[in-house]
Amino acid sequence: MSRVVKLAVIPGDGIGPEVVAEAEKVLDAVTASSGVTFDKTRFSLGAARFLETGDTLTDDDLQAIAAHDAILLGAVGGTPGDPRLKDANIERGLLLKLRFTLDHYVNLRPSKLFAGAPGPLANPGAIDFVVVREGTEGPYVGNGGAIRKGTPQEVANETSVNTAFGVERVVRYAFDLAERRGKKVTLVHKTNVLVHAGAIWQRVVNEVAAEHPQVTVDYLHVDAATIFLVTDPARFDVIVTDNLFGDILTDLAGAVTGGIGLAASGNINPDGAFPSMFEPVHGSAPDIAGQQKADPTAAILSVALLLDHLGLGAEAARVSAAVESDIASRTGARSTAEIGSAITALL
Amino acid sequence: MSRVVKLAVIPGDGIGPEVVAEAEKVLDAVTASSGVTFDKTRFSLGAARFLETGDTLTDDDLQAIAAHDAILLGAVGGTPGDPRLKDANIERGLLLKLRFTLDHYVNLRPSKLFAGAPGPLANPGAIDFVVVREGTEGPYVGNGGAIRKGTPQEVANETSVNTAFGVERVVRYAFDLAERRGKKVTLVHKTNVLVHAGAIWQRVVNEVAAEHPQVTVDYLHVDAATIFLVTDPARFDVIVTDNLFGDILTDLAGAVTGGIGLAASGNINPDGAFPSMFEPVHGSAPDIAGQQKADPTAAILSVALLLDHLGLGAEAARVSAAVESDIASRTGARSTAEIGSAITALL
Ligand SMILES: CC(C)[C@H](C(=O)O)[C@@H](O)C(=O)O
Ligand SMILES: CC(C)[C@H](C(=O)O)[C@@H](O)C(=O)O
C-alpha cells in the first residue's frame, strides 16, 4: 500500500528557488524506495509575484495551500529598499500570515554544532539544543497602531498578546520534547520588566513542570541568555520562549553553530489541523540570488524536520547523517547544486 | 575656585557595595588634585532595604536623590527565588523608576575590546562601538496588564509605547555622538514585524540622517544584529535602538568584549534637568556577594563615564587608560579590592 503526501512547495524569492531545488533533490532521493510518494504543487508567492500581480497571499492561495499535508518554503522577500515594495510587507503579509492562519504554534529550531562546521567561538563545546519558539502570539500579533503619524506628535504602539491557552500548548510541547532529549527546559523571558507577559509564562512553566518531575527547569532573562549562547551554549537542551525572543535567540544560535546557512526550522501545528511548514531560518538574500552561492544545507535539514514530522524518522535520520558527513569533509567553495548533489550522494 | 559635585551613591545589593567601594577609590584618587570636590551622600536602597522597611523607593528618596548632580549605582536585586521578595519588583520599583523619573532617555553603553581581555570569539577583530539605548519608552513603559489572571483563560498584554518626541531626542544624541566618532549609525529594530514602532524609528532616523550628510546610516533587524555581534562586531560604530533591543544587544556586546564584568553604562539626561546615573551593566550577583570575587572594572569604567559627563574629560581618560593597562597585564585571580587598588595605582 503506497502512501501519498501532498506537499506544497513555495520556492519564493532570491536564493529560495535555488536552495529548494536542492532540498527537493534530497527529498526525492531519500524517499525513492520508501513507499511514500510526494505529490507536489508549486506556489509562486513572494515579492516577485507581488510585483507582477499586486497580490501577496489571497484567500484562494491560503485555501489551496491548506489542502496539503505539509509545506516546504525557501525564502521570501524582495530587495531591501526597493521602492516598489515600500507599502508591501511580504514578511507580515505572506510568511507571518501563513504561520498565524495555519496555527503554527510551535516554531521548532534545532541548533547543533556539526563537527567541521565553521563557527565564531573559540571554545564552543558540544552544542546541541532546540529552541521551541511560540509562533502565534506575543509581540508578533500585529496588534499595534499609530496616531498623528509622520508628525512630531506621533505615538506608535505595539501590543504583545499572551494567552494561557497559547502559552500552555507550546510549553507542553517543549516539556514533551525535553522528556525525549536531555530532560532540561530553560524558559527565556524578561519577567523582571515585562511583568504581565512574564508572569503568565512563568506560571504556566511552573504548572507544566510539576507534571514532569524528571525534567530540570531553568529560567534566564533574555539578555542573560544571549551571554550564555556565546559563553556556554552546551548548557542548553530545550529552550522555550516567546515569538520575539525566539526570533532573536535562533539567529544568534544559528551564528554560533556555523552560520545561518545551516539553520533549519519547522513551523508546526502539532494537532494536525493544518499543514506544517518547513523552511530554512535564513532569508532570501537577494544580493547573491541566482549565482549558485547559497548553502542549501539549511533547506535540506528542513527536509529532515519535514520527514520527521511525517513519521518518516528513518529517512530523516539518513538526511541528517548525510549532512553531517558532508560538513565534516568540506574543503573549498562549492556551488549550491554541488552541495545538494554531494549530500544526495551521501544518503 | 573649587567646584563641588553633589554625588548620590547607591551601593545596592549583592556585589554592589564591593564594586562601588573600588569605584569610589578610583574616583577619589583621580580627582584628588583636580580642584573638584565630590560631596557624597549614601543611599541605602535595594532588596536589603525593602526587606527591612518594606520600601523600595519612596517619594522622599526620589526627591533627595534628584537634588544631586550625579548618581553612582552598584547593583540592585535580591536572591532570585527569595519568597520574601515574591511581590517586590526591585528592578521596576527602583532601577527603572529612577531611570524613568529622572528622564534618563539615553542609556549609553560603550563596548570596547581591550587588549588582553578574555572573550569567547576566535577572531573578534577591533571592537569599539557604543550602543545608544533609549531609556524611557518602548516595551519598558510598564503599560500592561492581565485579565482572568491565574486561570486557563488568562490574557496578558504588554504595550510598547514609542513617541516621535522620545525617539527623536535619542536619535539626535546618537548622530551627534557618531559625528565625534566613526561617523556611522546603525539603527537596530524589527521593522518588518513591529511595523508601527519600526516605522516611527525608521522615519526619525531618516529625518535626522538628512541633517548629518557625513554620517553613514545602516539598518539591521535585531535578529541579524546579534549575528553580526559575533561574526563581525568591528562593523559597528554607534548603534541606536529601543529599550528592549538595547538591553539584549548590550549584554551580548558585554560578553563578546570580555564579559559583563567590564561593561559600564550611563543613564543620561542630556538636558541636565535631572542627575544622570552611572552603573555597571551587571547585576547584584548574590551568589558571589561579600566574597571579594567580583570584578570592579565595570563600576570603575562607569566612573569614567561619570567624569566625562561632568566635563572632566582628562580625568575620565586617565581612568580609562589605567583600566586598559590593568587589563593588558592581568595574570592570576585577584580580589575585588586588589583590582581596584591596582587600577588606582596605575592612574
Ligand atoms: C522574516 C521574519 C518575519 C521572520 C521572523 O521574524 O520570524 C524571520 O526572521 C524568521 O526568524 O523566520
Ligand atoms: C535589571 C534590569 C531591569 C535591567 C534592564 O533590563 O534594563 C538590566 O538588565 C540592565 O540592562 O540594566
XYZ file of C-alpha atoms and ligand atoms in Angstrom:
718
model
C 0.000 0.000 0.000
C 1.622 3.249 -1.023
C 1.176 6.495 0.884
C 0.800 9.802 -0.941
C 1.874 13.034 0.766
C 0.530 16.225 -0.750
C 3.382 18.727 -0.498
C 3.012 22.440 -1.197
C 6.311 23.898 -2.403
C 6.896 27.659 -2.105
C 10.341 28.402 -3.547
C 9.863 32.162 -3.013
C 12.342 34.913 -3.803
C 16.092 35.415 -4.077
C 18.030 32.275 -3.196
C 14.776 30.492 -2.268
C 14.332 28.638 -5.592
C 17.986 27.551 -5.639
C 18.013 26.050 -2.148
C 14.578 24.483 -2.586
C 15.754 22.743 -5.767
C 18.485 21.004 -3.732
C 16.099 20.226 -0.888
C 13.775 18.548 -3.380
C 16.694 16.605 -4.854
C 17.415 15.195 -1.390
C 13.754 14.593 -0.601
C 13.189 12.700 -3.845
C 16.291 10.574 -3.393
C 15.739 9.651 0.236
C 12.092 8.678 -0.295
C 12.598 6.927 -3.652
C 12.241 3.447 -2.177
C 10.253 4.339 0.938
C 6.823 3.576 -0.414
C 5.857 7.212 0.094
C 5.119 9.367 -2.932
C 5.270 13.155 -2.716
C 2.618 14.809 -4.810
C 3.980 18.334 -5.165
C 2.212 21.564 -6.026
C 4.342 24.659 -6.611
C 3.092 28.019 -5.413
C 4.620 31.103 -6.917
C 4.493 33.508 -3.963
C 6.714 36.278 -2.690
C 7.977 39.686 -3.719
C 8.289 38.738 -7.392
C 4.675 37.644 -7.524
C 3.545 40.755 -5.654
C 5.317 42.964 -8.179
C 3.639 41.098 -11.031
C 0.088 40.853 -9.712
C -0.184 43.046 -6.620
C -1.182 40.019 -4.527
C 0.750 38.770 -1.515
C -1.367 35.865 -0.284
C -5.006 35.650 -1.355
C -7.726 33.636 0.313
C -7.593 31.282 -2.659
C -3.853 30.786 -2.166
C -4.407 30.084 1.509
C -7.177 27.608 0.884
C -5.176 25.777 -1.765
C -2.095 25.575 0.472
C -4.132 24.453 3.481
C -5.379 21.463 1.470
C -1.862 19.967 1.532
C -0.229 17.675 4.081
C 2.888 19.816 4.504
C 4.697 22.832 3.084
C 8.304 23.335 2.018
C 9.302 27.001 1.780
C 12.560 28.522 0.522
C 12.637 32.201 1.454
C 10.526 35.230 0.709
C 11.324 38.932 0.499
C 12.456 41.368 -2.181
C 15.480 43.623 -2.358
C 15.641 45.862 0.738
C 14.820 49.442 -0.170
C 13.048 48.518 -3.424
C 10.629 51.478 -3.735
C 8.004 49.299 -5.438
C 7.809 47.221 -2.249
C 7.562 50.238 0.027
C 3.973 49.587 1.008
C 4.134 45.817 0.766
C 5.113 43.840 3.796
C 5.927 40.432 2.371
C 7.037 39.196 5.789
C 3.784 40.018 7.553
C 1.523 39.510 4.550
C 2.914 36.157 3.487
C 5.228 34.433 5.963
C 3.524 35.511 9.183
C 0.071 35.167 7.604
C 0.856 31.527 6.805
C 2.212 30.886 10.321
C -0.776 32.523 12.000
C -3.552 31.224 9.743
C -2.192 27.673 9.740
C -1.820 27.901 13.538
C 1.893 27.063 13.559
C 2.172 27.474 17.270
C 5.462 25.618 17.560
C 8.345 27.185 15.707
C 10.947 24.456 16.129
C 14.560 25.444 15.647
C 17.296 22.913 16.405
C 20.837 24.162 16.989
C 23.588 21.640 16.650
C 27.255 22.240 16.049
C 28.322 19.627 13.498
C 31.934 18.519 13.527
C 33.820 20.597 10.997
C 31.274 23.403 10.869
C 32.876 26.827 10.994
C 31.844 28.997 13.913
C 32.855 32.235 15.604
C 33.504 30.805 19.091
C 36.997 29.845 20.209
C 35.722 27.078 22.505
C 32.135 26.287 21.542
C 31.830 22.967 23.372
C 29.210 20.403 22.367
C 26.254 22.452 21.163
C 23.010 20.531 20.735
C 19.787 22.208 21.770
C 16.379 23.028 20.356
C 14.549 26.314 20.615
C 10.786 25.901 20.876
C 9.633 29.342 19.824
C 5.969 30.237 20.212
C 4.618 31.063 16.754
C 1.171 32.633 17.033
C 1.237 35.196 19.860
C 3.410 37.684 21.683
C 4.708 40.847 20.053
C 4.128 39.265 16.612
C 0.322 39.505 16.690
C 0.243 42.740 14.708
C -1.743 44.431 17.420
C -0.424 47.955 17.048
C -1.057 51.327 15.538
C -0.007 54.934 15.404
C -1.676 58.288 15.874
C -0.528 61.593 14.323
C 1.618 59.516 12.002
C 4.508 61.341 10.398
C 4.258 64.307 12.779
C 6.354 65.358 15.772
C 3.389 64.278 17.919
C 3.280 60.715 16.619
C 2.696 57.926 19.131
C 3.188 54.372 17.859
C 2.206 51.375 19.964
C 2.687 47.625 19.650
C 0.897 45.239 21.963
C 2.195 41.822 22.860
C -0.715 39.446 23.496
C -0.103 36.308 25.545
C -2.798 33.800 26.450
C -2.717 30.896 28.881
C -4.126 28.769 26.057
C -1.338 29.761 23.678
C 1.472 29.587 26.203
C 0.381 26.266 27.675
C 0.266 24.347 24.411
C 3.762 25.371 23.382
C 5.177 24.834 26.875
C 3.687 21.312 26.888
C 5.356 20.643 23.554
C 8.694 21.801 24.983
C 8.430 19.552 28.049
C 7.433 16.542 25.934
C 10.429 17.199 23.721
C 12.735 17.525 26.739
C 11.477 14.168 28.041
C 12.772 12.588 24.810
C 16.046 14.568 24.910
C 18.264 15.880 27.709
C 15.461 16.422 30.244
C 16.068 20.127 30.714
C 13.857 23.073 29.846
C 15.054 26.676 30.000
C 12.407 29.356 29.926
C 13.715 32.578 28.429
C 11.778 35.784 29.012
C 12.163 39.165 30.661
C 9.943 38.637 33.681
C 11.510 41.468 35.686
C 10.432 44.089 33.171
C 7.561 42.606 31.146
C 5.847 41.588 34.337
C 2.435 40.587 32.965
C 3.636 38.619 29.939
C 6.461 37.252 32.074
C 4.118 36.122 34.841
C 1.896 34.087 32.546
C 4.902 32.310 31.017
C 6.451 31.624 34.418
C 3.185 30.380 35.907
C 2.447 28.022 33.034
C 6.002 26.673 33.054
C 5.728 26.037 36.798
C 2.428 24.210 36.333
C 3.586 22.031 33.452
C 6.912 21.376 35.209
C 5.021 19.868 38.147
C 3.795 17.152 35.759
C 7.362 16.423 34.614
C 9.395 15.674 37.736
C 12.220 14.215 35.606
C 12.754 17.474 33.753
C 15.030 20.128 35.229
C 13.665 23.631 34.824
C 15.764 26.712 34.461
C 14.973 30.375 33.849
C 17.046 33.065 32.136
C 16.303 36.647 31.270
C 16.676 37.101 27.519
C 19.690 39.374 27.933
C 21.496 36.804 30.080
C 20.516 34.044 27.627
C 22.451 35.782 24.843
C 25.525 35.798 27.085
C 25.287 32.051 27.700
C 24.741 31.392 23.989
C 28.268 32.655 23.374
C 29.990 31.605 26.602
C 28.376 28.244 27.413
C 25.911 27.120 24.736
C 26.397 23.495 25.778
C 24.292 24.200 28.879
C 21.058 24.253 26.852
C 18.787 21.354 25.964
C 15.318 22.748 25.214
C 14.690 26.490 25.313
C 11.069 27.602 25.363
C 10.340 31.240 24.687
C 8.044 33.737 23.052
C 7.854 34.699 19.408
C 10.188 37.710 19.510
C 12.786 36.363 21.925
C 12.782 33.130 19.915
C 13.438 35.054 16.724
C 16.450 36.774 18.275
C 17.897 33.724 20.050
C 17.677 31.467 16.999
C 19.561 33.809 14.706
C 22.290 34.060 17.340
C 22.190 30.286 17.832
C 22.480 29.821 14.078
C 25.544 32.049 14.046
C 27.306 30.145 16.843
C 26.625 26.786 15.183
C 28.260 27.576 11.881
C 26.072 30.193 10.360
C 22.574 30.760 9.235
C 23.306 28.679 6.107
C 22.904 25.592 8.284
C 19.886 26.537 10.440
C 16.625 24.711 9.725
C 13.169 25.268 11.127
C 9.716 23.798 11.280
C 6.554 25.822 11.765
C 4.474 23.129 13.295
C 0.821 22.637 14.043
C 1.140 19.585 16.296
C -2.617 18.994 16.306
C -2.523 18.252 12.578
C -5.453 20.564 11.891
C -3.304 22.431 9.383
C -0.235 21.542 7.339
C 3.086 22.302 8.983
C 5.678 24.335 7.106
C 9.420 23.726 6.907
C 11.897 26.435 5.953
C 15.484 27.500 6.425
C 15.908 30.222 9.077
C 17.779 32.412 6.574
C 16.140 34.972 4.304
C 16.049 35.441 0.541
C 19.485 37.121 0.285
C 18.727 38.930 -2.995
C 22.343 40.105 -3.204
C 23.582 36.592 -4.013
C 20.465 35.273 -5.767
C 20.827 33.298 -8.986
C 24.561 32.884 -8.503
C 24.628 29.402 -7.004
C 26.399 30.856 -3.965
C 23.839 29.948 -1.297
C 24.335 26.979 1.006
C 21.286 24.703 0.616
C 22.080 22.825 3.838
C 19.519 24.718 5.945
C 16.811 23.874 3.390
C 17.972 20.242 3.308
C 17.914 19.995 7.114
C 14.405 21.451 6.942
C 13.530 18.429 4.787
C 14.789 16.242 7.643
C 12.406 18.041 10.016
C 9.606 17.583 7.464
C 10.296 13.843 7.202
C 10.354 13.519 10.983
C 7.047 15.333 11.229
C 5.520 12.947 8.677
C 6.637 9.974 10.752
C 9.461 9.075 8.381
C 12.100 9.007 11.113
C 14.477 6.656 9.322
C 14.557 8.861 6.224
C 15.018 11.968 8.389
C 17.983 10.331 10.107
C 19.563 9.470 6.751
C 19.321 13.102 5.646
C 20.858 14.364 8.904
C 23.648 11.808 8.685
C 24.401 12.753 5.082
C 24.544 16.452 6.028
C 26.755 15.630 8.982
C 29.288 13.766 6.878
C 29.180 16.393 4.140
C 30.005 19.115 6.668
C 32.782 17.043 8.188
C 34.516 16.741 4.814
C 34.024 20.264 3.455
C 37.033 21.860 1.829
C 36.822 24.543 -0.887
C 33.870 26.582 -2.123
C 31.118 24.677 -3.907
C 28.036 25.789 -5.767
C 24.547 25.383 -4.324
C 23.918 22.453 -6.676
C 27.271 20.817 -5.868
C 26.450 20.822 -2.147
C 22.989 19.418 -2.851
C 24.395 16.691 -5.071
C 27.129 15.818 -2.592
C 24.590 15.385 0.208
C 22.314 13.367 -2.090
C 25.227 11.076 -2.943
C 25.926 10.543 0.766
C 22.365 9.432 1.603
C 37.736 78.461 42.808
C 36.801 74.948 43.738
C 33.840 73.123 42.239
C 31.662 70.866 44.375
C 29.803 67.972 42.785
C 26.980 66.502 44.835
C 27.136 62.768 44.206
C 24.446 60.314 45.301
C 25.943 56.884 45.907
C 23.666 53.829 45.828
C 25.808 50.761 46.583
C 22.755 48.475 46.497
C 22.691 44.707 46.983
C 24.982 41.737 46.494
C 28.306 42.680 44.968
C 27.133 46.294 44.584
C 28.813 47.645 47.743
C 32.080 45.850 46.935
C 32.409 47.211 43.403
C 31.246 50.690 44.413
C 33.943 50.832 47.101
C 36.580 50.336 44.403
C 34.892 52.795 42.064
C 34.994 55.406 44.826
C 38.654 54.622 45.480
C 39.417 55.425 41.840
C 37.149 58.475 41.775
C 38.762 59.929 44.882
C 42.272 59.310 43.613
C 41.785 60.691 40.122
C 40.063 63.863 41.319
C 42.321 64.474 44.318
C 44.199 67.317 42.633
C 41.557 68.335 40.112
C 40.015 71.155 42.054
C 36.716 69.279 42.106
C 35.340 68.006 45.391
C 32.772 65.229 45.492
C 30.242 65.733 48.225
C 28.798 62.236 48.606
C 25.515 61.096 50.101
C 24.950 57.358 50.503
C 21.500 55.936 49.905
C 20.711 52.556 51.305
C 18.335 51.192 48.678
C 17.653 47.776 47.220
C 16.358 44.386 48.240
C 18.010 44.528 51.673
C 16.313 47.823 52.475
C 12.990 46.537 51.146
C 13.200 43.512 53.427
C 13.931 45.760 56.369
C 11.403 48.518 55.819
C 9.036 47.419 53.048
C 10.016 50.451 50.973
C 11.576 50.249 47.529
C 11.880 53.905 46.526
C 9.777 56.487 48.290
C 8.949 59.969 47.046
C 11.304 61.306 49.700
C 14.108 59.081 48.432
C 13.464 60.282 44.903
C 13.418 63.927 45.882
C 16.617 63.603 47.874
C 18.406 61.798 45.028
C 17.160 64.272 42.429
C 18.801 67.101 44.370
C 22.242 65.718 43.441
C 24.417 66.431 40.420
C 25.006 62.780 39.546
C 24.425 59.247 40.814
C 26.754 56.277 41.142
C 24.938 52.951 41.481
C 26.381 49.494 42.162
C 23.688 46.898 41.555
C 20.280 46.156 42.995
C 18.298 42.941 43.347
C 17.918 40.194 45.936
C 18.470 36.466 45.676
C 16.371 35.035 42.836
C 13.516 32.981 44.201
C 13.618 34.593 47.659
C 9.985 34.138 48.741
C 10.056 37.366 50.746
C 10.701 39.253 47.501
C 7.942 37.475 45.587
C 5.745 40.531 45.324
C 8.515 43.081 45.201
C 9.927 44.053 41.878
C 13.151 45.805 42.800
C 14.064 46.180 39.123
C 10.887 48.012 38.159
C 10.328 49.712 41.528
C 13.846 51.031 41.965
C 16.109 50.871 38.917
C 13.507 51.554 36.234
C 11.720 54.061 38.466
C 14.950 56.038 38.758
C 15.591 55.864 35.003
C 12.050 56.921 34.143
C 11.535 59.585 36.803
C 14.927 61.167 36.204
C 14.236 61.067 32.444
C 17.353 59.088 31.581
C 16.479 58.919 27.932
C 19.972 57.970 26.820
C 21.253 54.686 28.144
C 24.856 54.859 26.953
C 26.749 51.585 26.757
C 30.219 51.548 25.219
C 31.670 48.249 24.009
C 35.373 48.090 23.549
C 37.593 45.047 23.407
C 40.670 45.947 25.448
C 43.924 44.231 24.551
C 44.302 41.201 26.807
C 40.615 40.975 27.721
C 39.319 37.433 27.552
C 36.487 36.846 25.112
C 34.574 33.983 23.550
C 35.271 34.854 19.887
C 38.097 33.195 17.981
C 38.686 36.271 15.768
C 36.982 39.235 17.401
C 38.693 41.974 15.380
C 38.896 45.550 16.681
C 35.687 46.050 18.653
C 34.894 49.635 19.584
C 31.313 50.785 19.401
C 28.693 52.447 21.563
C 25.090 51.398 21.979
C 22.739 54.331 22.492
C 19.769 52.606 24.057
C 16.547 54.553 24.533
C 15.759 54.598 28.244
C 12.261 55.924 28.828
C 9.928 54.300 26.297
C 9.287 51.163 24.275
C 8.326 47.854 25.867
C 9.749 49.107 29.206
C 6.942 51.574 29.950
C 5.065 49.154 32.183
C 1.943 49.581 30.122
C 0.486 46.108 30.502
C -1.983 44.027 32.391
C -3.750 40.710 32.612
C -7.325 39.515 32.785
C -8.512 36.232 34.329
C -5.100 36.016 35.974
C -4.065 32.554 37.084
C -6.792 30.829 35.078
C -6.693 28.885 31.810
C -8.440 31.896 30.259
C -5.780 34.408 31.233
C -4.762 37.015 28.675
C -1.683 39.094 29.495
C -0.699 42.097 27.392
C 2.300 44.405 27.280
C 2.254 47.551 25.190
C 5.342 49.157 23.745
C 4.862 52.926 23.535
C 7.038 54.930 21.139
C 6.743 58.671 20.604
C 8.304 60.885 17.964
C 9.430 63.153 20.817
C 11.149 60.295 22.642
C 12.672 58.683 19.579
C 13.920 61.925 18.071
C 15.859 63.092 21.119
C 17.773 59.837 21.476
C 18.376 59.541 17.735
C 19.801 63.083 17.723
C 22.129 62.111 20.558
C 23.307 59.078 18.572
C 24.040 61.124 15.444
C 25.894 63.789 17.441
C 27.975 61.049 19.030
C 28.677 59.454 15.642
C 29.893 62.831 14.342
C 32.547 62.779 17.079
C 33.409 59.095 16.481
C 33.402 56.840 13.406
C 30.581 58.650 11.579
C 28.325 55.621 11.293
C 24.934 54.988 12.872
C 23.215 51.606 12.770
C 19.546 51.539 13.638
C 18.519 48.195 15.104
C 14.826 47.320 15.228
C 12.402 44.772 13.830
C 10.607 46.973 11.317
C 9.290 44.049 9.270
C 7.246 42.693 12.183
C 6.740 45.566 14.628
C 5.593 47.776 11.793
C 4.243 50.740 13.772
C 7.075 51.051 16.282
C 9.514 50.230 13.492
C 8.110 52.917 11.194
C 8.497 55.716 13.715
C 12.108 54.758 14.418
C 12.941 54.450 10.718
C 11.253 57.757 9.846
C 13.001 59.706 12.588
C 16.365 58.185 11.716
C 15.841 59.147 8.061
C 14.940 62.703 9.041
C 17.863 63.211 11.414
C 20.230 61.491 8.958
C 19.375 64.137 6.360
C 20.918 66.737 8.694
C 24.104 64.660 9.011
C 25.349 64.046 5.481
C 28.767 62.938 6.822
C 27.258 60.088 8.807
C 26.653 56.736 7.119
C 23.368 55.153 8.118
C 22.747 51.458 8.287
C 19.780 49.362 9.386
C 19.689 45.844 10.847
C 16.856 43.736 12.150
C 17.587 42.836 15.768
C 17.988 39.144 14.929
C 20.554 39.905 12.241
C 22.320 42.341 14.584
C 23.029 39.518 17.051
C 24.657 37.561 14.221
C 26.963 40.452 13.339
C 27.828 40.982 17.014
C 29.510 37.550 16.987
C 30.736 37.392 13.392
C 31.801 40.975 12.636
C 31.457 43.268 15.664
C 34.092 45.603 14.226
C 31.496 46.826 11.709
C 29.687 48.867 14.359
C 30.334 52.451 15.454
C 27.137 53.808 17.047
C 24.079 51.590 17.400
C 20.807 53.315 18.212
C 17.907 51.178 19.340
C 14.942 50.862 21.628
C 14.908 50.000 25.304
C 14.396 46.237 24.980
C 16.602 45.584 21.960
C 19.274 47.722 23.625
C 19.051 45.616 26.773
C 19.613 42.429 24.787
C 22.340 43.737 22.491
C 24.397 45.249 25.299
C 24.554 42.054 27.346
C 25.690 40.208 24.233
C 28.142 43.010 23.440
C 29.449 42.800 27.011
C 30.020 39.081 26.574
C 31.964 39.451 23.328
C 34.181 42.177 24.792
C 35.437 40.177 27.726
C 32.442 39.698 29.909
C 29.888 41.657 31.755
C 32.477 42.369 34.486
C 33.894 45.032 32.185
C 30.718 46.645 30.800
C 29.900 50.168 32.013
C 26.854 52.284 31.414
C 25.478 55.753 31.847
C 21.800 56.563 32.249
C 21.927 60.065 30.955
C 19.609 63.023 30.955
C 21.482 65.164 28.409
C 19.314 68.211 29.136
C 20.670 68.342 32.680
C 17.212 68.702 34.173
C 17.889 65.635 36.334
C 21.040 63.963 37.597
C 22.446 61.247 35.362
C 23.206 57.827 36.828
C 26.233 55.642 36.197
C 26.238 51.905 36.831
C 27.868 48.677 35.716
C 25.702 46.676 33.286
C 25.993 43.601 35.524
C 23.560 42.715 38.284
C 23.959 42.140 42.022
C 25.190 38.507 41.694
C 24.113 37.484 45.213
C 25.806 34.092 44.758
C 29.276 35.660 44.987
C 28.431 38.626 47.227
C 30.732 39.505 50.104
C 33.484 37.225 48.823
C 35.634 39.795 47.032
C 35.192 37.802 43.835
C 33.505 40.454 41.696
C 35.426 42.421 39.099
C 35.005 46.136 39.906
C 36.190 47.187 36.439
C 32.676 47.804 35.092
C 31.949 50.082 38.070
C 35.279 51.837 37.591
C 34.626 52.392 33.887
C 31.242 53.783 34.913
C 33.178 56.361 36.913
C 34.979 57.280 33.682
C 31.594 57.869 32.037
C 30.524 59.921 35.060
C 33.656 62.085 34.838
C 33.135 62.591 31.121
C 29.554 63.617 31.745
C 30.707 66.174 34.319
C 33.098 67.700 31.807
C 36.152 66.157 33.449
C 37.429 64.603 30.227
C 41.093 64.472 31.260
C 40.254 62.579 34.455
C 37.968 60.228 32.534
C 40.761 59.473 30.085
C 43.146 58.704 32.951
C 40.682 56.193 34.403
C 40.174 54.505 31.024
C 43.906 54.345 30.413
C 44.524 52.833 33.861
C 41.860 50.193 33.239
C 43.320 49.499 29.817
C 46.790 48.874 31.178
C 45.464 46.847 34.097
C 43.604 44.551 31.703
C 46.634 44.226 29.459
C 48.739 42.923 32.339
C 46.232 40.633 34.081
C 47.508 37.265 35.167
C 46.095 35.278 38.103
C 42.904 35.759 40.097
C 42.723 38.896 42.238
C 40.218 40.097 44.793
C 37.814 42.942 44.098
C 39.923 45.263 46.260
C 43.164 44.154 44.615
C 41.842 45.040 41.175
C 40.591 48.407 42.452
C 43.923 49.181 44.082
C 45.875 48.095 41.017
C 43.850 50.412 38.804
C 44.185 53.241 41.324
C 47.951 52.773 41.344
C 48.025 52.980 37.541
C 46.181 56.326 37.380
C 11.186 37.358 8.127
C 10.743 37.480 9.562
C 9.306 37.917 9.638
C 10.974 36.174 10.335
C 10.581 36.320 11.799
O 10.847 37.364 12.414
O 10.004 35.378 12.334
C 12.408 35.634 10.287
O 13.297 36.497 10.928
C 12.435 34.277 10.959
O 13.063 34.141 12.012
O 11.818 33.350 10.419
C 17.707 44.799 35.807
C 17.019 45.165 34.525
C 15.713 45.870 34.791
C 17.914 45.990 33.612
C 17.237 46.271 32.294
O 16.553 45.399 31.723
O 17.379 47.397 31.797
C 19.279 45.369 33.299
O 19.162 44.185 32.581
C 20.111 46.356 32.533
O 20.414 46.114 31.348
O 20.455 47.410 33.100
